[in-house]
Short mmCIF file of C-alpha atoms in Angstrom, two decimals:
data_model
loop_
_atom_site.label_atom_id
_atom_site.label_comp_id
_atom_site.label_asym_id
_atom_site.label_seq_id
_atom_site.Cartn_x
_atom_site.Cartn_y
_atom_site.Cartn_z
CA UNK A 1 -42.48 19.58 9.79
CA UNK A 2 -38.95 20.53 10.86
CA UNK A 3 -36.51 21.47 8.00
CA UNK A 4 -34.13 18.68 8.75
CA UNK A 5 -36.88 16.25 8.12
CA UNK A 6 -37.79 18.32 5.19
CA UNK A 7 -34.50 17.73 3.74
CA UNK A 8 -34.41 14.08 4.55
CA UNK A 9 -37.89 13.56 2.96
CA UNK A 10 -36.61 15.47 -0.30
CA UNK A 11 -34.08 12.89 -1.34
CA UNK A 12 -35.16 10.06 -3.32
CA UNK A 13 -34.42 6.18 -2.37
CA UNK A 14 -30.89 5.59 -3.34
CA UNK A 15 -31.51 2.60 -5.57
CA UNK A 16 -33.44 5.40 -7.98
CA UNK A 17 -30.14 7.28 -8.22
CA UNK A 18 -28.03 4.41 -8.69
CA UNK A 19 -30.30 3.03 -11.60
CA UNK A 20 -30.65 6.45 -13.12
CA UNK A 21 -26.72 7.18 -12.86
CA UNK A 22 -25.90 3.92 -14.07
CA UNK A 23 -27.91 4.19 -17.25
CA UNK A 24 -25.96 7.80 -17.73
CA UNK A 25 -22.71 5.94 -17.48
CA UNK A 26 -23.53 3.19 -19.81
CA UNK A 27 -24.67 5.67 -22.22
CA UNK A 28 -21.22 7.22 -22.16
CA UNK A 29 -22.33 10.49 -20.07
CA UNK A 30 -19.45 9.73 -17.82
CA UNK A 31 -18.57 13.58 -16.97
CA UNK A 32 -22.46 14.33 -16.32
CA UNK A 33 -23.00 11.12 -14.26
CA UNK A 34 -19.82 12.23 -12.11
CA UNK A 35 -21.01 15.56 -11.30
CA UNK A 36 -24.41 13.93 -10.02
CA UNK A 37 -22.58 11.41 -8.24
CA UNK A 38 -20.84 13.98 -6.43
CA UNK A 39 -23.98 16.26 -5.90
CA UNK A 40 -26.30 13.97 -4.61
CA UNK A 41 -23.99 12.03 -2.34
CA UNK A 42 -23.12 15.33 -0.64
CA UNK A 43 -26.91 15.58 -0.20
CA UNK A 44 -27.19 12.31 1.50
CA UNK A 45 -24.15 13.19 3.62
CA UNK A 46 -25.72 16.27 4.64
CA UNK A 47 -28.81 14.60 5.63
CA UNK A 48 -26.66 12.07 7.77
CA UNK A 49 -27.91 9.35 5.48
CA UNK A 50 -24.33 7.85 5.40
CA UNK A 51 -25.28 4.39 4.36
CA UNK A 52 -27.22 5.64 0.96
CA UNK A 53 -24.21 7.98 0.27
CA UNK A 54 -21.97 5.11 0.60
CA UNK A 55 -24.02 2.94 -1.57
CA UNK A 56 -24.29 5.34 -4.31
CA UNK A 57 -20.37 6.16 -4.25
CA UNK A 58 -19.17 2.48 -4.24
CA UNK A 59 -21.78 2.01 -7.28
CA UNK A 60 -20.33 5.00 -9.18
CA UNK A 61 -16.65 4.37 -8.24
CA UNK A 62 -17.01 0.55 -9.69
CA UNK A 63 -19.07 1.70 -12.89
CA UNK A 64 -16.71 4.34 -13.75
CA UNK A 65 -13.42 2.36 -13.06
CA UNK A 66 -15.09 -0.81 -15.23
CA UNK A 67 -15.31 1.80 -18.15
CA UNK A 68 -11.70 2.86 -17.89
CA UNK A 69 -12.61 6.30 -16.39
CA UNK A 70 -10.09 5.89 -13.43
CA UNK A 71 -9.58 9.65 -12.52
CA UNK A 72 -13.60 9.54 -12.00
CA UNK A 73 -13.70 6.30 -10.36
CA UNK A 74 -10.76 7.32 -8.21
CA UNK A 75 -12.24 10.59 -7.05
CA UNK A 76 -15.62 8.59 -5.94
CA UNK A 77 -13.68 5.94 -4.36
CA UNK A 78 -11.56 8.59 -2.33
CA UNK A 79 -15.11 10.33 -1.47
CA UNK A 80 -16.43 6.49 -0.36
CA UNK A 81 -13.70 6.77 2.53
CA UNK A 82 -14.44 10.20 3.33
CA UNK A 83 -17.88 9.20 3.95
CA UNK A 84 -16.70 6.75 6.10
CA UNK A 85 -14.80 9.07 7.96
CA UNK A 86 -17.54 11.72 8.13
CA UNK A 87 -20.13 9.18 9.20
CA UNK A 88 -17.68 7.93 11.88
CA UNK A 89 -18.39 4.12 10.31
CA UNK A 90 -16.41 1.90 12.70
CA UNK A 91 -14.10 -0.61 10.93
CA UNK A 92 -15.76 -3.86 10.02
CA UNK A 93 -15.35 -6.78 7.72
CA UNK A 94 -18.28 -5.74 5.78
CA UNK A 95 -16.80 -2.32 4.86
CA UNK A 96 -13.40 -3.97 4.21
CA UNK A 97 -15.16 -6.36 1.55
CA UNK A 98 -16.56 -3.13 -0.32
CA UNK A 99 -13.23 -1.25 -0.16
CA UNK A 100 -11.69 -4.64 -1.65
CA UNK A 101 -14.36 -4.71 -4.16
CA UNK A 102 -13.45 -1.02 -5.62
CA UNK A 103 -9.92 -2.00 -5.33
CA UNK A 104 -10.04 -5.08 -7.75
CA UNK A 105 -11.57 -3.16 -10.47
CA UNK A 106 -8.76 -0.61 -10.70
CA UNK A 107 -7.22 -1.56 -13.85
CA UNK A 108 -3.81 -2.90 -14.40
CA UNK A 109 -2.15 -1.38 -17.54
CA UNK A 110 0.03 -3.80 -19.65
CA UNK A 111 3.01 -1.91 -21.04
CA UNK A 112 3.91 -2.85 -24.74
CA UNK A 113 7.27 -4.91 -24.79
CA UNK A 114 8.41 -4.05 -28.25
CA UNK A 115 9.06 -0.54 -29.97
CA UNK A 116 9.55 -0.94 -33.39
CA UNK A 117 8.42 2.65 -35.01
CA UNK A 118 6.89 5.51 -33.95
CA UNK A 119 3.49 4.11 -33.38
CA UNK A 120 4.66 1.76 -30.94
CA UNK A 121 6.70 4.55 -28.98
CA UNK A 122 3.23 6.20 -28.75
CA UNK A 123 1.24 3.54 -27.57
CA UNK A 124 4.18 2.94 -25.03
CA UNK A 125 4.01 6.70 -24.00
CA UNK A 126 0.38 6.63 -23.46
CA UNK A 127 0.39 3.17 -21.67
CA UNK A 128 2.85 4.76 -19.20
CA UNK A 129 0.70 7.98 -18.56
CA UNK A 130 -2.42 5.53 -18.13
CA UNK A 131 -0.45 3.36 -15.50
CA UNK A 132 0.62 6.35 -13.66
CA UNK A 133 -3.03 7.79 -13.47
CA UNK A 134 -4.01 4.35 -12.21
CA UNK A 135 -1.45 4.24 -9.55
CA UNK A 136 -1.90 7.48 -8.27
CA UNK A 137 -5.60 6.96 -8.08
CA UNK A 138 -5.50 3.72 -6.26
CA UNK A 139 -2.71 4.88 -3.88
CA UNK A 140 -4.78 7.69 -3.10
CA UNK A 141 -7.72 5.64 -2.32
CA UNK A 142 -6.19 2.68 -0.24
CA UNK A 143 -4.10 5.47 1.89
CA UNK A 144 -7.15 6.94 2.86
CA UNK A 145 -8.69 3.64 3.57
CA UNK A 146 -5.68 2.67 5.43
CA UNK A 147 -6.03 6.00 7.58
CA UNK A 148 -9.82 5.42 8.33
CA UNK A 149 -9.24 1.83 9.42
CA UNK A 150 -6.34 3.03 11.92
CA UNK A 151 -8.77 5.61 13.04
CA UNK A 152 -12.05 3.65 13.68
CA UNK A 153 -11.06 0.27 14.76
CA UNK A 154 -8.14 -1.68 13.20
CA UNK A 155 -4.48 -1.88 14.39
CA UNK A 156 -2.69 1.12 14.97
CA UNK A 157 -0.73 0.94 11.53
CA UNK A 158 -4.13 -0.04 9.76
CA UNK A 159 -5.60 -2.86 8.23
CA UNK A 160 -2.86 -5.39 7.19
CA UNK A 161 -4.89 -6.46 4.32
CA UNK A 162 -5.17 -3.09 2.97
CA UNK A 163 -1.34 -2.91 3.45
CA UNK A 164 -1.02 -5.57 1.28
CA UNK A 165 -3.58 -4.53 -1.40
CA UNK A 166 -1.27 -1.37 -1.76
CA UNK A 167 2.20 -3.03 -1.88
CA UNK A 168 0.87 -5.38 -4.54
CA UNK A 169 -0.75 -2.67 -6.75
CA UNK A 170 2.48 -0.22 -6.38
CA UNK A 171 4.77 -3.22 -7.34
CA UNK A 172 2.68 -4.22 -10.48
CA UNK A 173 1.82 -0.74 -11.71
CA UNK A 174 4.63 1.26 -10.92
CA UNK A 175 6.43 2.66 -13.93
CA UNK A 176 9.72 3.68 -11.55
CA UNK A 177 9.80 0.97 -9.07
CA UNK A 178 10.54 2.16 -5.30
CA UNK A 179 10.91 -1.14 -3.54
CA UNK A 180 11.25 0.84 -0.13
CA UNK A 181 7.65 1.84 -0.73
CA UNK A 182 6.52 -1.64 -1.62
CA UNK A 183 8.15 -3.07 1.54
CA UNK A 184 7.02 -0.33 3.70
CA UNK A 185 3.32 -1.89 3.20
CA UNK A 186 4.38 -5.21 3.08
CA UNK A 187 5.93 -5.40 6.14
CA UNK A 188 2.47 -4.01 7.51
CA UNK A 189 0.40 -6.39 5.71
CA UNK A 190 -0.47 -10.01 6.33
CA UNK A 191 0.79 -11.80 3.22
CA UNK A 192 4.53 -12.83 4.00
CA UNK A 193 4.47 -15.58 1.18
CA UNK A 194 3.29 -12.79 -1.36
CA UNK A 195 5.89 -10.50 0.05
CA UNK A 196 8.55 -13.36 -0.60
CA UNK A 197 7.40 -13.91 -3.94
CA UNK A 198 7.29 -10.09 -4.83
CA UNK A 199 11.19 -10.09 -3.81
CA UNK A 200 12.08 -13.09 -5.53
CA UNK A 201 10.52 -11.76 -8.77
CA UNK A 202 12.08 -8.48 -8.26
CA UNK A 203 15.32 -10.02 -7.77
CA UNK A 204 15.19 -11.93 -11.25
CA UNK A 205 15.31 -8.62 -13.01
CA UNK A 206 17.14 -5.99 -10.67
CA UNK A 207 20.73 -5.08 -11.06
CA UNK A 208 23.47 -7.48 -9.14
CA UNK A 209 23.71 -5.14 -6.50
CA UNK A 210 20.29 -4.34 -5.63
CA UNK A 211 19.19 -8.14 -4.39
CA UNK A 212 20.55 -8.11 -1.08
CA UNK A 213 19.75 -4.66 -0.35
CA UNK A 214 16.17 -5.32 -1.18
CA UNK A 215 16.26 -8.39 1.41
CA UNK A 216 18.02 -6.55 4.21
CA UNK A 217 15.55 -3.67 3.69
CA UNK A 218 12.58 -6.08 4.08
CA UNK A 219 14.06 -7.75 7.25
CA UNK A 220 15.11 -4.26 8.91
CA UNK A 221 11.82 -3.08 8.42
CA UNK A 222 10.03 -5.81 10.08
CA UNK A 223 12.59 -5.69 12.93
CA UNK A 224 12.24 -1.81 13.37
CA UNK A 225 8.55 -2.54 13.97
CA UNK A 226 9.81 -5.22 16.65
CA UNK A 227 8.51 -7.98 14.71
CA UNK A 228 11.17 -10.52 14.89
CA UNK A 229 8.87 -13.30 13.90
CA UNK A 230 7.74 -11.76 10.75
CA UNK A 231 11.54 -11.11 9.64
CA UNK A 232 12.33 -14.81 10.41
CA UNK A 233 8.96 -15.76 8.47
CA UNK A 234 10.16 -13.84 5.47
CA UNK A 235 13.60 -15.17 5.37
CA UNK A 236 12.52 -18.58 5.63
CA UNK A 237 9.85 -18.10 2.95
CA UNK A 238 12.46 -16.58 0.64
CA UNK A 239 14.98 -19.36 1.01
CA UNK A 240 12.14 -21.95 0.31
CA UNK A 241 10.91 -20.19 -2.95
CA UNK A 242 14.18 -19.53 -4.14
CA UNK A 243 15.37 -23.01 -3.74
CA UNK A 244 11.90 -24.57 -5.23
CA UNK A 245 12.76 -22.34 -8.50
CA UNK A 246 16.44 -23.40 -8.54
CA UNK A 247 17.73 -20.04 -8.13
CA UNK A 248 20.78 -18.68 -6.25
CA UNK A 249 20.00 -16.79 -2.78
CA UNK A 250 22.21 -13.67 -3.10
CA UNK A 251 25.48 -14.03 -0.98
CA UNK A 252 27.09 -10.99 0.16
CA UNK A 253 28.34 -9.27 3.51
CA UNK A 254 25.13 -7.63 3.80
CA UNK A 255 23.06 -10.78 3.73
CA UNK A 256 25.63 -12.33 5.94
CA UNK A 257 25.08 -9.43 8.47
CA UNK A 258 21.05 -10.01 8.28
CA UNK A 259 21.56 -13.49 9.15
CA UNK A 260 23.74 -12.90 12.32
CA UNK A 261 21.69 -10.11 13.59
CA UNK A 262 18.37 -12.31 13.49
CA UNK A 263 20.15 -14.67 15.73
CA UNK A 264 21.41 -11.98 17.86
CA UNK A 265 18.21 -10.54 18.57
CA UNK A 266 16.99 -13.89 19.69
CA UNK A 267 18.60 -13.15 22.89
CA UNK A 268 19.81 -10.30 25.13
CA UNK A 269 23.10 -9.55 23.73
CA UNK A 270 23.54 -5.80 23.24
CA UNK A 271 27.25 -5.86 22.78
CA UNK A 272 27.13 -8.44 20.01
CA UNK A 273 24.58 -6.26 18.17
CA UNK A 274 27.13 -3.18 18.34
CA UNK A 275 29.99 -5.45 17.15
CA UNK A 276 28.07 -6.70 14.31
CA UNK A 277 27.04 -2.88 13.16
CA UNK A 278 30.83 -1.86 13.83
CA UNK A 279 31.92 -4.98 11.93
CA UNK A 280 29.45 -4.85 9.03
CA UNK A 281 29.51 -0.82 8.85
CA UNK A 282 30.57 -0.63 5.09
CA UNK A 283 27.94 -2.94 4.14
CA UNK A 284 24.98 -1.38 6.15
CA UNK A 285 26.30 2.31 4.56
CA UNK A 286 25.35 1.13 1.10
CA UNK A 287 21.70 2.02 2.01
CA UNK A 288 21.11 5.50 3.96
CA UNK A 289 18.23 4.18 5.61
CA UNK A 290 19.58 1.33 7.38
CA UNK A 291 21.40 3.22 9.84
CA UNK A 292 18.30 4.59 11.16
CA UNK A 293 16.58 1.28 11.09
CA UNK A 294 19.06 -0.21 13.07
CA UNK A 295 18.81 2.66 15.87
CA UNK A 296 14.87 1.86 15.62
CA UNK A 297 15.60 -1.73 16.38
CA UNK A 298 18.15 -1.27 19.24
CA UNK A 299 15.48 0.61 20.83
CA UNK A 300 12.81 -2.06 20.34
CA UNK A 301 14.98 -4.80 21.33
CA UNK A 302 17.21 -3.31 24.02
CA UNK A 303 15.80 0.08 25.13
CA UNK A 304 18.75 2.07 23.69
CA UNK A 305 17.37 5.76 23.37
CA UNK A 306 18.40 7.73 20.30
CA UNK A 307 20.56 10.84 21.28
CA UNK A 308 20.11 12.87 17.80
CA UNK A 309 16.70 14.48 17.92
CA UNK A 310 17.00 14.62 14.06
CA UNK A 311 16.83 10.81 13.90
CA UNK A 312 13.78 9.60 12.95
CA UNK A 313 13.62 11.41 9.55
CA UNK A 314 13.66 8.02 7.64
CA UNK A 315 10.80 6.70 9.64
CA UNK A 316 8.81 10.16 9.15
CA UNK A 317 9.57 9.59 5.18
CA UNK A 318 8.52 6.23 5.24
CA UNK A 319 4.97 7.31 7.01
CA UNK A 320 4.49 9.55 4.08
CA UNK A 321 4.11 6.65 1.50
#
């Protein structure tokens, strides 16, 4: 028998290891179980038994997360995606469901609302730390899954459902909210209604001069990808939700610019596009990234090549999110 066949034969059936390590976790031996998950899954991978490695890592990630061991669970979740890559596992709905299953057990940390004494402050500080750990772990896992999906069969930007998951988790769990990052993933997602409701929720608690910027950023991000339909769908859904909740839709020069821009891009009207940029320059300049996004829009809709080789800076920054 060859050395390779011996190595394959020496590994126990995966269910035996799953049961053994589940018992260790239920007994509270989180660290010991973690080391075993990593070492045993590595042996399965080395033997090219990728399916069994995935079964073990999925089980371990879910169990650790359910027991509140976020750092351990996130590490195994990322190893799950690494194994997809090493095994060159093609993107499919079954694997997507398994990624979603792991995502759904990542905790959401409620932050205390009242701080009346030192004990309340201590609890709040601990909750902030826990929320940051959850966000970092879940973000690392989903970013890796998005990259895998893009490389192994989903769309060029990665699976839209994964982008939507990441956008929702960032919005709900960020202690220092970055709406640019949330919007980056929502516009690559497949849930404009959820995106709209997230923006409406943000508008209800942001500073007065931030609501129209959030709307404009979302629309411009769609348009920078050449997605005029998505931009219009978002605006329509935003207006519908604002009206149904009897709220006021922001009225500003920036929102007016976005409204005119959407109409302009329906036709071949480059002179009007340039006139809009000039007339609303002061509003556009409120957000540094808007000029970059508008250059991308001009390239997508009118074929205007950028003259400055340094342009694309903001797009590159967004890609790092």
